[in-house]
XYZ file of C-alpha atoms in Angstrom:
376
model
C 23.563 11.549 0.444
C 20.308 11.999 -1.434
C 17.385 13.519 0.410
C 14.939 10.663 0.958
C 11.255 11.329 0.620
C 9.476 10.820 3.917
C 6.097 9.196 3.633
C 4.444 8.236 6.892
C 1.353 6.174 7.494
C -1.496 7.782 9.400
C -0.712 5.978 12.666
C 2.338 7.049 14.652
C 4.264 3.792 15.085
C 3.586 2.533 11.563
C 5.838 3.539 8.695
C 5.559 2.829 5.006
C 8.741 1.061 4.104
C 10.235 3.708 1.812
C 11.097 5.781 4.894
C 14.617 6.090 6.195
C 15.592 6.450 9.814
C 14.116 3.564 11.800
C 16.262 0.952 13.492
C 16.676 -2.439 11.780
C 14.261 -5.065 12.977
C 16.151 -8.072 14.373
C 15.380 -11.480 12.948
C 17.718 -14.489 12.981
C 17.012 -18.127 12.366
C 19.678 -20.804 12.698
C 19.052 -24.099 10.936
C 19.354 -27.212 13.090
C 22.289 -29.556 12.339
C 19.865 -32.160 10.984
C 18.213 -29.641 8.676
C 21.575 -28.290 7.566
C 22.727 -31.806 6.746
C 19.592 -32.536 4.746
C 20.027 -29.343 2.740
C 23.733 -29.818 2.166
C 25.947 -26.747 2.120
C 23.313 -24.582 0.441
C 20.104 -23.525 2.164
C 16.677 -23.363 0.581
C 16.850 -19.598 1.115
C 19.768 -19.310 -1.294
C 17.866 -21.360 -3.880
C 14.739 -19.236 -3.437
C 16.662 -15.977 -3.796
C 18.556 -17.284 -6.821
C 15.190 -18.014 -8.459
C 13.491 -14.656 -7.802
C 16.384 -12.339 -6.954
C 17.365 -11.249 -10.486
C 13.880 -9.731 -10.941
C 14.098 -7.576 -7.796
C 14.791 -3.940 -8.673
C 15.748 -0.670 -7.023
C 13.411 2.241 -7.780
C 14.857 5.759 -7.557
C 12.444 8.665 -7.853
C 12.743 12.410 -8.285
C 10.245 15.215 -8.099
C 10.601 18.981 -8.334
C 9.036 21.068 -5.593
C 8.495 24.834 -5.734
C 9.796 26.657 -2.663
C 8.527 30.140 -1.928
C 11.171 31.075 0.606
C 12.848 34.236 1.831
C 14.766 36.592 -0.440
C 17.277 39.064 0.962
C 15.970 38.435 4.459
C 12.419 39.377 3.443
C 9.746 36.800 2.710
C 8.418 36.672 -0.842
C 4.849 37.054 0.448
C 5.823 40.385 2.060
C 7.516 41.562 -1.129
C 4.299 40.828 -2.993
C 2.304 43.054 -0.612
C 1.361 46.327 -2.471
C 1.502 48.461 0.721
C 4.970 47.136 1.586
C 6.211 47.850 -1.936
C 4.728 51.371 -1.896
C 6.241 52.173 1.541
C 9.743 51.248 0.381
C 9.344 52.885 -3.007
C 9.306 49.653 -4.963
C 7.679 49.972 -8.351
C 4.494 47.912 -8.780
C 5.859 46.969 -12.189
C 9.128 45.653 -10.755
C 9.729 41.912 -11.289
C 8.233 39.759 -8.586
C 10.516 37.273 -6.810
C 10.387 33.874 -8.445
C 9.934 30.766 -6.346
C 12.987 28.538 -6.180
C 12.948 24.837 -6.992
C 14.092 21.881 -4.947
C 14.555 18.300 -6.104
C 13.333 15.649 -3.704
C 14.589 12.100 -4.107
C 13.214 8.839 -2.803
C 13.991 5.165 -3.084
C 12.104 1.903 -2.826
C 12.024 -1.602 -4.206
C 9.968 -3.557 -6.713
C 10.096 -6.612 -8.922
C 9.486 -7.483 -12.564
C 6.409 -9.699 -12.754
C 5.884 -9.880 -16.539
C 8.374 -10.511 -19.344
C 7.257 -7.371 -21.194
C 8.860 -5.235 -18.470
C 6.050 -4.616 -15.996
C 7.147 -3.910 -12.424
C 5.002 -4.078 -9.274
C 5.744 -1.749 -6.363
C 3.984 0.391 -3.766
C 2.064 3.502 -4.773
C 3.776 5.549 -2.059
C 7.165 4.783 -3.641
C 6.349 6.491 -6.962
C 3.440 8.828 -6.176
C 3.941 12.415 -7.458
C 7.287 11.499 -9.017
C 8.513 13.367 -12.099
C 11.222 10.833 -12.905
C 11.553 7.114 -12.172
C 14.772 5.163 -12.685
C 14.870 1.399 -12.201
C 18.068 -0.455 -11.335
C 18.355 -4.167 -12.103
C 20.666 -6.614 -10.379
C 22.674 -7.137 -13.567
C 23.761 -3.477 -13.404
C 21.335 -2.005 -15.936
C 19.614 1.265 -15.070
C 16.592 2.105 -17.202
C 13.868 4.707 -17.185
C 10.446 3.657 -15.984
C 6.960 5.016 -16.618
C 4.223 4.769 -13.999
C 1.236 3.444 -15.943
C -1.098 3.436 -12.958
C -1.264 3.592 -9.168
C -3.937 3.021 -6.552
C -3.606 4.843 -3.236
C -6.314 2.815 -1.510
C -4.363 -0.439 -1.881
C -0.929 1.228 -2.093
C -0.010 -0.523 -5.357
C 1.531 0.757 -8.569
C 2.711 -0.657 -11.892
C 5.764 0.654 -13.759
C 6.655 -0.134 -17.368
C 10.368 -0.418 -18.125
C 11.521 1.489 -21.185
C 13.533 -0.660 -23.570
C 13.329 -4.074 -25.166
C 14.782 -6.211 -22.419
C 15.080 -9.124 -21.986
C 13.811 -8.745 -18.429
C 14.135 -11.277 -15.604
C 10.747 -12.257 -14.169
C 9.884 -13.264 -10.604
C 7.527 -16.274 -10.334
C 4.242 -15.488 -8.588
C 2.818 -17.787 -5.935
C -0.640 -18.229 -4.421
C -1.170 -16.202 -1.244
C -4.501 -17.959 -0.582
C -2.548 -21.121 0.266
C -0.411 -19.532 2.982
C -0.445 -20.862 6.517
C 0.831 -19.314 9.718
C 4.311 -20.681 10.336
C 5.313 -20.919 6.651
C 8.750 -19.581 5.768
C 8.910 -15.945 4.626
C 11.887 -14.405 2.794
C 12.026 -10.636 2.256
C 14.162 -9.234 -0.567
C 14.732 -5.555 -1.239
C 16.928 -2.513 -0.793
C 16.564 -1.245 2.786
C 18.499 1.941 3.567
C 19.813 1.842 -0.021
C 21.608 -1.471 0.584
C 20.884 -3.377 -2.618
C 19.906 -7.044 -2.689
C 19.362 -7.472 1.050
C 17.750 -10.759 2.114
C 16.116 -11.491 5.473
C 14.143 -14.507 6.635
C 11.378 -15.304 9.098
C 7.952 -16.891 9.114
C 4.375 -15.934 8.328
C 3.266 -14.654 11.739
C -0.388 -14.127 10.857
C -2.761 -13.594 7.963
C -5.553 -11.173 7.032
C -4.425 -8.356 9.323
C -6.837 -5.551 8.462
C -5.124 -2.199 7.883
C -7.857 -0.333 9.748
C -7.168 -2.423 12.858
C -3.536 -1.321 12.632
C -4.671 2.311 12.634
C -4.147 2.776 8.877
C -7.551 4.179 7.987
C -6.794 5.425 4.467
C -6.016 1.969 3.014
C -8.254 -0.946 2.088
C -6.000 -3.907 2.762
C -5.810 -7.255 4.550
C -2.129 -7.873 5.112
C 0.312 -10.728 5.653
C 2.171 -10.308 8.949
C 5.764 -11.531 9.128
C 8.752 -11.295 11.438
C 11.186 -11.317 8.511
C 13.127 -8.057 8.874
C 11.455 -5.416 6.689
C 13.075 -2.005 6.830
C 12.619 1.407 5.196
C 13.556 1.056 1.527
C 11.991 -2.425 1.326
C 8.728 -0.897 0.095
C 7.499 -2.688 -3.008
C 9.985 -5.544 -2.746
C 8.802 -9.157 -2.778
C 8.051 -11.462 0.112
C 8.934 -14.985 -1.022
C 7.961 -18.457 0.117
C 10.437 -21.299 0.538
C 10.223 -22.107 -3.201
C 11.129 -18.565 -4.275
C 7.595 -17.631 -5.394
C 6.366 -14.114 -4.644
C 3.582 -14.326 -2.062
C 3.404 -10.676 -1.033
C 4.629 -7.115 -1.536
C 6.390 -5.585 1.464
C 4.693 -2.350 2.433
C 4.552 -1.587 6.155
C 6.794 -1.863 9.199
C 6.237 -1.281 12.892
C 8.782 1.007 14.565
C 9.372 2.006 18.150
C 8.118 -0.138 21.067
C 7.075 -3.552 19.826
C 9.208 -3.248 16.697
C 9.729 -6.477 14.804
C 6.520 -6.648 12.793
C 6.393 -6.312 9.028
C 3.393 -6.429 6.715
C 2.955 -7.327 3.053
C 0.122 -7.090 0.534
C -0.944 -10.603 -0.574
C 0.116 -11.279 -4.166
C -3.349 -12.514 -5.196
C -4.791 -9.129 -4.248
C -1.924 -7.371 -6.014
C -2.587 -9.387 -9.184
C -6.190 -8.163 -9.292
C -5.171 -4.545 -8.818
C -2.320 -4.788 -11.345
C -4.650 -6.119 -14.049
C -6.910 -3.089 -13.671
C -3.990 -0.661 -13.600
C -2.526 -2.102 -16.798
C -5.903 -2.119 -18.556
C -7.206 1.312 -17.539
C -4.590 3.072 -15.400
C -6.961 3.134 -12.430
C -8.842 0.812 -10.061
C -12.575 0.599 -9.484
C -13.417 -0.004 -5.815
C -16.982 -1.048 -4.905
C -18.750 0.724 -2.029
C -22.264 0.688 -0.593
C -22.160 4.027 1.225
C -22.009 3.083 4.901
C -19.882 3.825 7.933
C -19.358 0.703 10.044
C -18.754 -0.099 13.684
C -18.530 -3.209 15.828
C -21.473 -4.296 17.955
C -20.961 -3.180 21.558
C -22.954 -3.863 24.736
C -25.280 -0.957 25.429
C -25.146 0.515 21.913
C -28.916 0.160 21.619
C -28.838 -2.456 18.869
C -29.703 -5.349 21.158
C -27.447 -7.588 19.029
C -24.613 -9.787 20.273
C -22.850 -10.233 16.933
C -22.622 -8.614 13.521
C -21.609 -5.210 12.132
C -23.476 -2.055 13.109
C -24.355 0.621 10.532
C -22.958 3.768 12.162
C -23.776 6.135 9.293
C -25.116 6.163 5.743
C -24.216 8.246 2.718
C -27.278 10.174 1.624
C -28.580 8.660 -1.593
C -26.024 5.836 -1.463
C -26.741 2.199 -2.362
C -27.388 1.107 1.238
C -29.807 3.940 1.959
C -31.647 3.405 -1.321
C -31.992 -0.290 -0.474
C -33.692 0.588 2.830
C -30.961 0.207 5.435
C -30.989 2.565 8.417
C -28.480 3.877 10.909
C -28.294 1.451 13.838
C -29.112 -1.636 11.768
C -26.885 -4.632 12.491
C -25.707 -6.667 9.498
C -25.268 -10.263 10.634
C -24.543 -11.903 7.248
C -23.594 -10.993 3.679
C -24.520 -13.409 0.885
C -25.064 -16.079 3.536
C -21.703 -15.614 5.257
C -21.863 -14.639 8.935
C -20.179 -11.389 9.979
C -18.293 -10.559 13.165
C -16.380 -7.403 12.259
C -16.468 -4.530 9.728
C -13.536 -5.869 7.679
C -15.618 -8.926 6.760
C -18.415 -6.779 5.334
C -15.891 -4.695 3.384
C -14.459 -7.933 1.944
C -17.962 -9.080 0.976
C -18.545 -5.803 -0.881
C -15.201 -6.273 -2.678
C -16.190 -9.784 -3.735
C -19.559 -8.591 -5.036
C -17.873 -5.903 -7.148
C -19.280 -2.814 -8.812
C -22.768 -3.599 -10.098
C -22.834 -6.969 -8.351
C -25.483 -8.324 -6.013
C -25.073 -8.263 -2.241
C -27.761 -9.732 0.005
C -27.529 -8.487 3.584
C -29.214 -10.168 6.545
C -30.048 -7.454 9.081
C -31.369 -7.226 12.621
C -33.444 -4.122 13.371
C -34.933 -3.790 16.846
C -35.504 -7.515 17.135
C -36.733 -7.950 13.548
C -34.878 -10.106 11.012
C -34.793 -8.361 7.620
C -33.101 -8.878 4.262
C -31.931 -6.273 1.772
C -30.382 -6.469 -1.692
C -27.698 -3.839 -2.242
C -25.860 -3.085 -5.504
C -22.348 -1.650 -4.891
C -21.203 1.362 -6.911
C -17.692 2.570 -7.750
C -15.910 4.684 -5.186
C -15.430 8.221 -6.464
C -11.702 8.988 -6.601
C -10.021 12.371 -7.195
């Protein structure tokens, strides 16, 4: 069996879905006799999968890793030591041991979202890969090129090599989702191609930071449809077969049964930037945020507290100070840090952001212009 690349999220019980090794998450829904009769012998799930399923792909990745291991029972670092070589009479000019190479393989899912062969998936599925091979449901296996990825939102776009034609999954509108809507996950968990599971939308706008994932900027769709390792990058569908999200995260261990997907409207925005420039510009204002707590010295009962400021950043230049409490952004009241982050995203790089602030009982207003986050 291929060695699967292990990519873990920063919090213990949360795994990015390209991992292998967690137990399947149970989810079963039996249609009532009345519903079954109204649908006939075929369920709406089958119709939804038939509509989007041909565009769901398997993504196999390879990367070469240099391994500086032992040689003849002696580590290569010791053989490179001049004193060691002199003691054992080894010539300084003798060939140095060469590092060996190992091929690491990983697998995830994705889907074709444009007829010209563009595929959406998770960044952690293809990051650092030397080779990407995409398998379609009709049996074709074609090479893919990663044209851009964004670690902060865990999204990537692959271009299929060849002329096609390519099946395309219809995209829905994630802003219209409601808790309780049907959710259908399609992907390749544990290497099992074309696996379909069903559940409901359990909640919306779950902030990644609240889940302990501090290196991502995401508000996620929560679902109880079974999402397992290998589902990463595969689509989450609504009852009509439209893609409403991209499966990316699963809870393992105690409390297992929760899956999370990136809303498709957010993915659309990121994909457009990746296709146009190969990268994504994320607006920031240079602050560290915290919730308002009793006894924190702010004297506020609501809002978002400025815990720290980047020296010379937009917020500091605008006049904000550590300990200030931001109660509204562009007229919208704030209760938690994720809401201020969303307001900065909406303003965009170079946009205008008016912050209503409480400072030691004073009501103040500041205009802040977000700048682009510096990325390596």
